[in-house]
Coordinates of C-alpha atoms in Angstrom, one line a residue:
M1 CA -128.0 89.8 -107.7
G2 CA -128.4 86.3 -109.2
N3 CA -132.1 86.6 -109.5
R4 CA -131.7 90.0 -111.4
I5 CA -129.2 88.3 -113.7
L6 CA -131.8 85.6 -114.5
K7 CA -134.4 88.3 -115.2
M8 CA -132.1 90.1 -117.6
D9 CA -132.4 87.0 -119.7
N10 CA -136.0 87.9 -120.3
V11 CA -135.0 91.3 -121.7
R12 CA -132.6 89.6 -124.1
K13 CA -135.3 87.1 -125.2
T14 CA -137.8 89.9 -125.8
I15 CA -135.3 91.8 -128.0
N16 CA -134.5 88.7 -130.0
Y17 CA -138.1 87.8 -130.3
L18 CA -138.9 91.4 -131.6
K19 CA -136.3 91.1 -134.2
K20 CA -137.5 87.7 -135.4
N21 CA -141.3 88.1 -135.2
G22 CA -142.2 91.8 -135.3
I23 CA -143.9 94.2 -132.9
S24 CA -147.3 92.7 -132.5
H25 CA -146.1 89.2 -131.6
A26 CA -143.3 90.7 -129.4
Y27 CA -145.9 92.9 -127.5
Y28 CA -148.1 90.0 -126.5
A29 CA -145.1 87.8 -125.7
A30 CA -143.6 90.4 -123.4
K31 CA -147.0 91.1 -121.8
E32 CA -147.6 87.5 -121.1
R33 CA -144.1 87.1 -119.7
L34 CA -144.7 90.0 -117.2
E35 CA -148.0 88.5 -116.1
E36 CA -146.4 85.1 -115.7
E37 CA -143.6 86.6 -113.5
K38 CA -146.2 88.3 -111.3
R39 CA -147.9 85.0 -110.7
A40 CA -144.6 83.1 -110.1
D41 CA -144.2 81.8 -106.6
Y42 CA -141.6 79.1 -106.6
Y43 CA -139.0 77.9 -104.2
Y44 CA -137.0 74.7 -104.4
M45 CA -136.7 72.9 -101.1
A46 CA -134.2 70.0 -100.9
P47 CA -135.3 66.8 -99.1
S48 CA -134.5 66.5 -95.4
A49 CA -131.7 64.3 -94.1
E50 CA -134.3 62.0 -92.6
T51 CA -136.1 61.7 -95.9
L52 CA -132.8 60.8 -97.7
T53 CA -132.0 58.2 -95.0
R54 CA -135.4 56.6 -95.5
Q55 CA -134.9 56.5 -99.2
R56 CA -131.5 54.9 -98.8
R57 CA -132.9 52.2 -96.6
E58 CA -135.9 51.6 -98.9
T59 CA -133.9 51.0 -102.0
E60 CA -130.8 49.3 -100.7
D61 CA -131.9 45.9 -102.1
Y62 CA -132.8 47.4 -105.6
P63 CA -130.5 45.8 -108.2
Y64 CA -130.5 48.7 -110.8
L65 CA -127.3 50.4 -111.6
F66 CA -127.5 53.9 -113.1
S67 CA -124.6 55.1 -115.2
I68 CA -124.5 58.9 -115.4
V69 CA -122.5 60.2 -118.4
T70 CA -121.1 63.7 -118.2
P71 CA -119.1 65.1 -121.2
A72 CA -116.6 67.7 -119.9
Y73 CA -115.2 70.5 -122.0
E74 CA -113.3 73.5 -120.5
T75 CA -115.3 72.9 -117.3
E76 CA -115.4 75.6 -114.7
E77 CA -114.0 74.1 -111.5
S78 CA -116.7 75.4 -109.2
Y79 CA -119.4 73.9 -111.4
L80 CA -117.6 70.6 -111.6
R81 CA -117.3 70.4 -107.8
E82 CA -121.0 71.1 -107.4
M83 CA -121.9 68.5 -110.1
L84 CA -119.7 65.9 -108.4
A85 CA -121.2 66.6 -105.0
S86 CA -124.7 66.3 -106.3
V87 CA -124.0 62.8 -107.6
R88 CA -122.2 61.7 -104.5
D89 CA -125.0 62.9 -102.3
Q90 CA -127.6 60.6 -103.9
S91 CA -129.8 58.7 -101.5
Y92 CA -129.8 55.9 -104.0
R93 CA -126.3 54.4 -103.9
K94 CA -126.0 52.2 -107.0
W95 CA -124.6 54.5 -109.5
E96 CA -121.4 55.3 -111.5
L97 CA -120.4 58.6 -112.9
I98 CA -118.5 58.6 -116.1
I99 CA -116.7 61.9 -117.0
V100 CA -115.3 62.1 -120.5
D101 CA -113.1 65.1 -120.9
A102 CA -112.4 66.7 -124.3
S103 CA -111.0 69.9 -123.0
D104 CA -108.5 71.6 -125.3
S105 CA -106.5 73.2 -122.4
D106 CA -104.1 70.9 -120.5
L107 CA -104.5 73.1 -117.5
V108 CA -108.3 72.5 -117.4
E109 CA -107.8 68.8 -118.1
R110 CA -105.4 68.6 -115.1
T111 CA -107.9 70.4 -112.9
V112 CA -110.8 68.2 -113.9
R113 CA -108.7 65.1 -113.3
Q114 CA -107.4 66.4 -110.0
V115 CA -110.9 67.3 -108.7
T116 CA -112.2 64.0 -109.8
E117 CA -109.5 62.1 -108.1
E118 CA -109.8 64.2 -104.9
A119 CA -113.4 62.9 -104.6
G120 CA -111.9 59.5 -103.7
D121 CA -114.9 57.6 -105.0
M122 CA -114.3 54.4 -107.1
R123 CA -117.8 54.9 -108.6
I124 CA -116.4 58.0 -110.5
K125 CA -114.6 57.2 -113.7
Y126 CA -112.5 59.7 -115.6
R127 CA -111.4 59.4 -119.2
R128 CA -109.4 61.9 -121.2
L129 CA -110.4 61.9 -124.8
G130 CA -107.6 62.2 -127.4
K131 CA -109.5 64.8 -129.3
N132 CA -112.8 66.7 -129.1
L133 CA -115.4 64.5 -131.0
G134 CA -118.2 66.9 -130.5
I135 CA -121.0 66.6 -128.0
S136 CA -122.4 63.4 -129.5
G137 CA -119.1 61.7 -130.1
N138 CA -117.9 62.6 -126.6
T139 CA -121.1 61.4 -125.0
N140 CA -120.9 58.1 -127.0
A141 CA -117.4 57.5 -125.6
G142 CA -119.0 57.7 -122.2
I143 CA -121.9 55.5 -123.2
A144 CA -119.4 52.9 -124.3
L145 CA -117.9 52.8 -120.8
A146 CA -121.2 52.5 -119.0
A147 CA -122.0 49.3 -117.2
G148 CA -125.4 50.3 -115.8
D149 CA -128.9 49.1 -116.5
Y150 CA -129.9 52.7 -117.3
I151 CA -127.8 55.5 -118.6
A152 CA -128.6 59.1 -117.6
F153 CA -127.2 62.4 -118.9
L154 CA -125.9 65.2 -116.7
D155 CA -124.3 68.3 -118.2
H156 CA -120.9 69.4 -116.6
D157 CA -122.3 72.7 -115.4
D158 CA -125.6 71.5 -114.0
F159 CA -126.5 69.4 -111.0
I160 CA -129.2 67.0 -109.8
T161 CA -131.2 66.8 -106.6
P162 CA -130.1 64.3 -103.9
D163 CA -133.2 62.2 -104.5
A164 CA -132.9 62.1 -108.3
L165 CA -131.8 58.5 -108.7
Y166 CA -134.1 57.4 -105.9
Y167 CA -137.1 58.4 -107.9
M168 CA -135.6 56.9 -111.0
A169 CA -135.0 53.6 -109.3
A170 CA -138.4 53.6 -107.6
A171 CA -140.1 54.2 -111.0
V172 CA -138.2 51.3 -112.6
Q173 CA -139.1 49.1 -109.6
E174 CA -142.8 50.0 -109.9
S175 CA -142.7 49.2 -113.6
R176 CA -141.0 45.9 -112.9
V177 CA -143.8 44.8 -110.6
Q178 CA -146.1 45.4 -113.5
N179 CA -143.9 43.3 -115.8
C180 CA -143.0 46.3 -118.0
L181 CA -139.5 47.9 -117.7
P182 CA -139.5 51.4 -119.2
A183 CA -137.3 52.4 -122.1
L184 CA -137.0 56.0 -121.0
L185 CA -137.6 58.0 -117.8
Y186 CA -137.6 61.7 -117.4
S187 CA -138.4 64.2 -114.6
D188 CA -139.3 67.8 -114.1
E189 CA -136.6 70.5 -113.9
D190 CA -135.9 74.1 -112.9
K191 CA -133.2 76.7 -113.6
C192 CA -130.7 78.2 -111.2
D193 CA -128.3 81.1 -111.4
E194 CA -124.5 80.9 -111.4
T195 CA -124.3 80.9 -107.6
S196 CA -126.8 78.1 -107.2
R197 CA -128.8 80.2 -104.7
F198 CA -131.8 81.3 -106.9
F199 CA -134.1 78.8 -108.5
I200 CA -136.7 79.8 -111.0
S201 CA -138.8 78.6 -114.0
P202 CA -139.9 75.2 -112.8
H203 CA -140.7 73.1 -115.8
I204 CA -143.6 70.9 -114.7
K205 CA -143.9 68.5 -117.5
Q206 CA -146.7 66.3 -119.0
K207 CA -146.8 62.5 -119.1
F208 CA -145.7 61.2 -122.5
N209 CA -147.6 63.0 -125.3
L210 CA -146.7 62.0 -128.8
D211 CA -147.8 65.2 -130.6
L212 CA -146.3 67.4 -127.9
I213 CA -142.9 65.8 -128.3
L214 CA -143.3 66.4 -132.0
S215 CA -143.6 70.1 -131.2
N216 CA -140.8 70.5 -128.7
N217 CA -138.4 68.4 -126.6
Y218 CA -140.3 69.0 -123.4
I219 CA -138.6 65.8 -122.0
C220 CA -135.1 67.3 -121.8
H221 CA -133.6 66.9 -118.3
F222 CA -133.3 64.6 -116.2
M223 CA -133.4 61.7 -118.6
A224 CA -132.3 58.1 -118.4
V225 CA -132.5 55.5 -121.2
E226 CA -132.4 51.7 -120.9
A227 CA -128.8 50.9 -121.6
K228 CA -129.2 48.1 -124.2
L229 CA -131.4 50.4 -126.3
L230 CA -129.2 53.4 -125.9
K231 CA -126.0 51.5 -126.8
T232 CA -127.9 50.4 -130.0
L233 CA -129.1 53.9 -130.9
K234 CA -126.2 56.0 -129.7
L235 CA -126.2 59.8 -130.4
R236 CA -125.8 61.1 -133.9
S237 CA -123.2 63.8 -134.5
E238 CA -125.1 65.2 -137.5
Y239 CA -127.7 66.4 -134.9
D240 CA -125.3 68.0 -132.5
G241 CA -127.0 70.7 -130.5
A242 CA -130.3 68.7 -130.6
Q243 CA -128.7 65.3 -130.1
D244 CA -130.9 64.6 -127.0
Y245 CA -134.0 65.5 -128.9
D246 CA -133.0 63.3 -131.8
L247 CA -132.4 60.5 -129.3
V248 CA -135.8 60.8 -127.8
L249 CA -137.4 60.8 -131.2
R250 CA -135.6 57.7 -132.2
V251 CA -136.6 56.0 -128.9
V252 CA -140.2 56.9 -129.8
D253 CA -139.7 55.6 -133.3
N254 CA -138.3 52.3 -131.9
L255 CA -141.4 51.8 -129.7
L256 CA -143.8 52.7 -132.6
K257 CA -142.0 50.2 -134.8
R258 CA -142.7 47.6 -132.1
D259 CA -146.4 48.6 -132.1
L260 CA -146.3 50.0 -128.6
L261 CA -148.3 53.2 -129.1
G262 CA -150.9 52.1 -126.7
R263 CA -148.3 51.5 -124.0
M264 CA -146.2 54.6 -124.4
E265 CA -147.0 55.8 -120.9
T266 CA -145.5 52.7 -119.4
M267 CA -142.5 52.6 -121.7
I268 CA -141.7 56.3 -121.4
V269 CA -142.2 57.2 -117.8
H270 CA -142.6 60.8 -116.4
I271 CA -141.5 61.3 -112.8
P272 CA -143.5 64.4 -111.7
R273 CA -140.8 65.9 -109.5
I274 CA -138.0 68.4 -110.0
L275 CA -134.8 66.3 -110.0
Y276 CA -132.5 68.5 -112.2
H277 CA -131.2 72.0 -111.8
W278 CA -130.2 73.6 -115.2
R279 CA -127.7 76.3 -114.6
S280 CA -128.2 79.6 -116.3
H281 CA -125.0 81.5 -117.2
A282 CA -123.7 83.5 -120.1
Q283 CA -122.5 80.5 -122.2
S284 CA -125.5 78.3 -121.5
T285 CA -128.6 77.8 -123.7
A286 CA -130.6 78.1 -120.5
Q287 CA -129.8 81.8 -120.5
N288 CA -128.9 82.7 -124.0
T289 CA -130.9 80.8 -126.6
Q290 CA -129.0 82.6 -129.4
S291 CA -125.7 81.1 -128.2
K292 CA -126.6 77.8 -129.8
S293 CA -129.0 78.8 -132.6
Y294 CA -127.7 75.9 -134.7
A295 CA -129.3 73.6 -132.2
Y296 CA -132.8 74.7 -133.2
E297 CA -132.1 73.9 -136.8
A298 CA -130.7 70.5 -135.8
G299 CA -134.0 69.9 -133.9
R300 CA -136.0 70.8 -137.0
R301 CA -134.0 68.3 -139.0
A302 CA -134.4 65.6 -136.4
L303 CA -138.1 66.0 -136.6
A304 CA -138.0 65.9 -140.4
D305 CA -136.0 62.6 -140.1
F306 CA -138.6 61.2 -137.7
G307 CA -141.4 62.0 -140.1
S308 CA -139.5 60.3 -142.9
R309 CA -139.0 57.2 -140.7
Q310 CA -142.8 57.1 -140.2
G311 CA -143.4 57.4 -143.9
W312 CA -145.3 60.7 -143.4
Q313 CA -145.6 63.4 -146.1
T314 CA -144.6 66.4 -144.0
H315 CA -142.3 69.4 -143.8
V316 CA -141.2 70.9 -140.5
E317 CA -141.1 74.7 -139.8
H318 CA -139.7 76.7 -136.9
S319 CA -142.5 78.3 -134.8
L320 CA -142.4 81.8 -133.5
H321 CA -140.5 80.4 -130.5
L322 CA -137.0 79.1 -130.7
G323 CA -136.8 75.3 -130.1
F324 CA -140.5 74.8 -130.9
Y325 CA -141.8 73.4 -134.2
D326 CA -144.8 73.0 -136.4
I327 CA -145.1 69.8 -138.5
C328 CA -147.1 70.6 -141.6
Y329 CA -148.9 67.6 -143.1
E330 CA -149.6 67.2 -146.8
P331 CA -152.4 67.3 -147.5
D332 CA -153.6 67.1 -143.9
L333 CA -152.9 65.3 -140.6
L334 CA -155.7 62.8 -140.8
S335 CA -154.7 61.8 -144.4
V336 CA -151.1 61.3 -143.5
R337 CA -151.3 59.6 -140.1
Q338 CA -153.2 56.5 -139.4
D339 CA -152.9 56.8 -135.6
A340 CA -154.9 60.0 -135.4
G341 CA -158.7 59.8 -135.3
V342 CA -159.7 63.4 -134.7
V343 CA -158.1 66.8 -135.0
G344 CA -159.7 69.7 -133.2
G345 CA -159.0 73.4 -132.9
K346 CA -159.6 76.1 -130.3
I347 CA -162.6 78.4 -129.8
L348 CA -162.4 82.0 -128.7
D349 CA -165.1 84.0 -127.0
A350 CA -166.1 87.5 -127.9
C351 CA -163.2 88.9 -125.8
G352 CA -160.7 86.8 -127.8
C353 CA -160.0 84.4 -125.0
I354 CA -160.0 80.6 -125.2
C355 CA -163.4 79.3 -124.1
A356 CA -163.4 75.8 -125.6
G357 CA -161.2 73.4 -127.6
A358 CA -159.0 70.8 -125.9
Y359 CA -160.3 68.9 -122.8
D360 CA -158.6 66.7 -120.2
E361 CA -160.3 63.6 -118.9
S362 CA -162.1 65.4 -116.2
G363 CA -163.7 67.7 -118.7
E364 CA -161.6 70.8 -117.9
C365 CA -160.8 73.0 -120.9
L366 CA -157.1 73.4 -121.3
F367 CA -156.0 77.0 -121.2
E368 CA -159.5 78.2 -120.6
G369 CA -159.6 82.0 -120.2
L370 CA -156.2 82.5 -121.8
N371 CA -155.8 85.4 -124.2
G372 CA -155.9 84.0 -127.7
H373 CA -152.7 85.9 -128.5
Y374 CA -150.8 84.3 -125.7
S375 CA -148.7 81.1 -126.0
G376 CA -149.3 79.7 -122.5
G377 CA -146.1 80.8 -120.8
S378 CA -142.5 79.7 -121.1
T379 CA -143.6 76.2 -122.3
H380 CA -145.8 77.7 -125.1
R381 CA -148.1 74.7 -124.7
A382 CA -151.2 76.7 -125.7
V383 CA -149.9 77.1 -129.3
L384 CA -148.5 73.5 -129.7
K385 CA -150.1 70.5 -131.3
Q386 CA -150.7 67.9 -128.6
D387 CA -152.8 64.9 -127.8
C388 CA -155.7 65.3 -125.3
A389 CA -158.8 63.4 -124.0
A390 CA -161.2 65.3 -126.3
V391 CA -161.7 68.2 -128.5
D392 CA -164.8 70.4 -129.0
I393 CA -167.2 69.0 -131.6
R394 CA -167.8 72.5 -133.0
C395 CA -164.2 72.7 -134.3
I396 CA -163.1 69.2 -135.4
Q397 CA -162.2 67.0 -138.3
V398 CA -163.0 63.3 -138.1
R399 CA -161.4 60.5 -140.1
E400 CA -163.8 58.6 -142.3
E401 CA -163.7 55.4 -140.3
L402 CA -165.0 57.2 -137.2
Q403 CA -167.8 59.1 -138.8
P404 CA -170.3 56.4 -138.0
V405 CA -169.3 56.7 -134.3
Y406 CA -169.7 60.5 -134.6
R407 CA -173.3 60.0 -135.9
Q408 CA -174.1 57.5 -133.2
I409 CA -173.0 59.8 -130.3
L410 CA -174.2 63.1 -131.7
G411 CA -177.3 61.9 -133.5
I412 CA -176.5 63.8 -136.7
P413 CA -174.6 62.8 -139.8
Y414 CA -171.0 64.0 -140.2
Q415 CA -171.0 67.0 -142.5
E416 CA -168.3 69.7 -143.0
R417 CA -168.2 73.4 -143.4
T418 CA -165.4 75.7 -144.5
V419 CA -163.7 78.2 -142.2
Q420 CA -160.8 80.5 -142.8
V421 CA -157.7 80.0 -140.6
K422 CA -155.0 82.6 -140.2
T423 CA -151.5 81.0 -140.4
R424 CA -148.0 82.4 -140.7
Q425 CA -148.3 81.9 -144.4
G426 CA -151.6 83.7 -144.7
R427 CA -155.2 82.7 -144.5
Q428 CA -156.2 79.2 -145.5
D429 CA -159.5 77.4 -145.9
V430 CA -160.1 74.5 -143.4
Q431 CA -162.9 72.0 -143.3
I432 CA -164.5 71.4 -139.9
A433 CA -167.6 69.5 -138.7
D434 CA -170.9 71.3 -139.2
V435 CA -173.0 70.9 -136.0
A436 CA -175.8 73.2 -137.1
G437 CA -178.2 70.4 -136.5
L438 CA -177.5 70.3 -132.8
S439 CA -179.3 72.4 -130.2
C440 CA -177.0 72.5 -127.1
D441 CA -175.8 74.8 -124.4
E442 CA -172.2 75.0 -123.5
A443 CA -172.5 72.1 -121.0
G444 CA -174.1 70.0 -123.7
Y445 CA -171.4 70.6 -126.2
R446 CA -168.7 69.7 -123.7
K447 CA -170.5 66.5 -122.6
L448 CA -170.8 65.4 -126.3
S449 CA -167.2 66.3 -127.0
L450 CA -166.0 64.2 -124.0
A451 CA -168.2 61.2 -125.0
F452 CA -166.9 61.3 -128.6
G453 CA -163.3 61.8 -127.5
Q454 CA -163.6 58.7 -125.2
A455 CA -165.1 56.7 -128.1
V456 CA -162.2 57.7 -130.4
R457 CA -159.6 56.7 -127.8
N458 CA -161.4 53.5 -127.1
A459 CA -161.1 52.7 -130.8
G460 CA -157.3 53.0 -130.5
Y461 CA -156.9 56.5 -132.1
L462 CA -155.3 59.7 -130.8
V463 CA -157.3 62.8 -130.3
V464 CA -155.0 65.7 -131.6
W465 CA -155.5 69.3 -130.6
D466 CA -154.3 71.8 -133.3
P467 CA -154.4 75.4 -131.8
G468 CA -153.7 76.7 -135.3
I469 CA -157.3 76.0 -136.2
V470 CA -159.4 78.8 -134.6
I471 CA -163.0 79.8 -134.7
K472 CA -165.1 82.4 -132.7
S473 CA -167.9 81.2 -130.5
G474 CA -170.0 84.4 -130.7
R475 CA -170.4 84.6 -126.9

């Protein structure tokens, strides 16, 4: 039953998508979703008691205190009990849970207070707020009470895995050994139904990727921020609905202002494990994205604010997918951003599938074989700007300072040709490198692309993939 309820969410999403984007886009979105569901084979398995005992012993001397802040509002009792149990069951023992309750109903307030007190755990702190300050204001009240080294966020209707704080603490300890304490940590997550019996949609995330976070808040849950930094930044009520995205962007801004771009992966740490269960029910954004549509506009404004803080000339647009964005650079990305060395697009074969474009460090083409109309599944990564190891030299733009490197590696001068790109605003002319002077097979193009990408990154620049730039390969 619960699994069917979760799948009904896909029907609602398709109908909303059709209304917003039209028949053609809706057709391919629905087709891709059905294909993704057929391939889905996911089952969450909780760690064994033996594993949790080992984790507890391993970390008993760790000094890090984690403060978990949970804003409560008209909280369903069963969800509250499960959330509390998930925190109390942590294998890592140094934590405090701060519940700040802004419920309008006195009955709900009494229930939340009673359930909290019944737990009988001094690490759980309850505070009734005099009035509802909104999600940011309520959360800030909890942040002010936090005594931890790191402050994590847990929604009142979600729950965490019993090893969540263990992996957070272990990541901090590993960074400490390397003399670099992280500013932010985040994990993978999944969704569950109202009964907590069915788990779907595992979100297996990427390590920190600047241009990807500028396309979507893929960090989301489970997230913990260094306490001193968080208490300085706080949450901003003008971005309620996307307050966590705004916070992440301001953490990134803080690190960039400290000239830490090259160390982002040590300062913003991805823990590649599912540590958070995001509950999908009628009132949650997990199930009904329309229920908080204002959040997506708040996210767009948070991105615009980030661009302004960087001094970039940009405007931010909503993409076809709610909660995903497209930053439009004026006049182009390389002119606006000094951190980007190369921008590359995607190449489609004669069947309209991706055959080249973005490459990882091993030389694998990201999204190879994917239908060019598809977005890459629920994360939509195949249509989002993102940083990568290399981009195909047949579809790139190179900043002037790197054009001598281009000539050195490819053996030809950097020249450009004009191609037409289809955008949501219509067709536009785009300049890309002209490699007519090269005589390569596919393996040769890929080898040169990887060599050039490595040289660009060695020079301290980002390699940015822009899937909005598309050419046909002819094969």
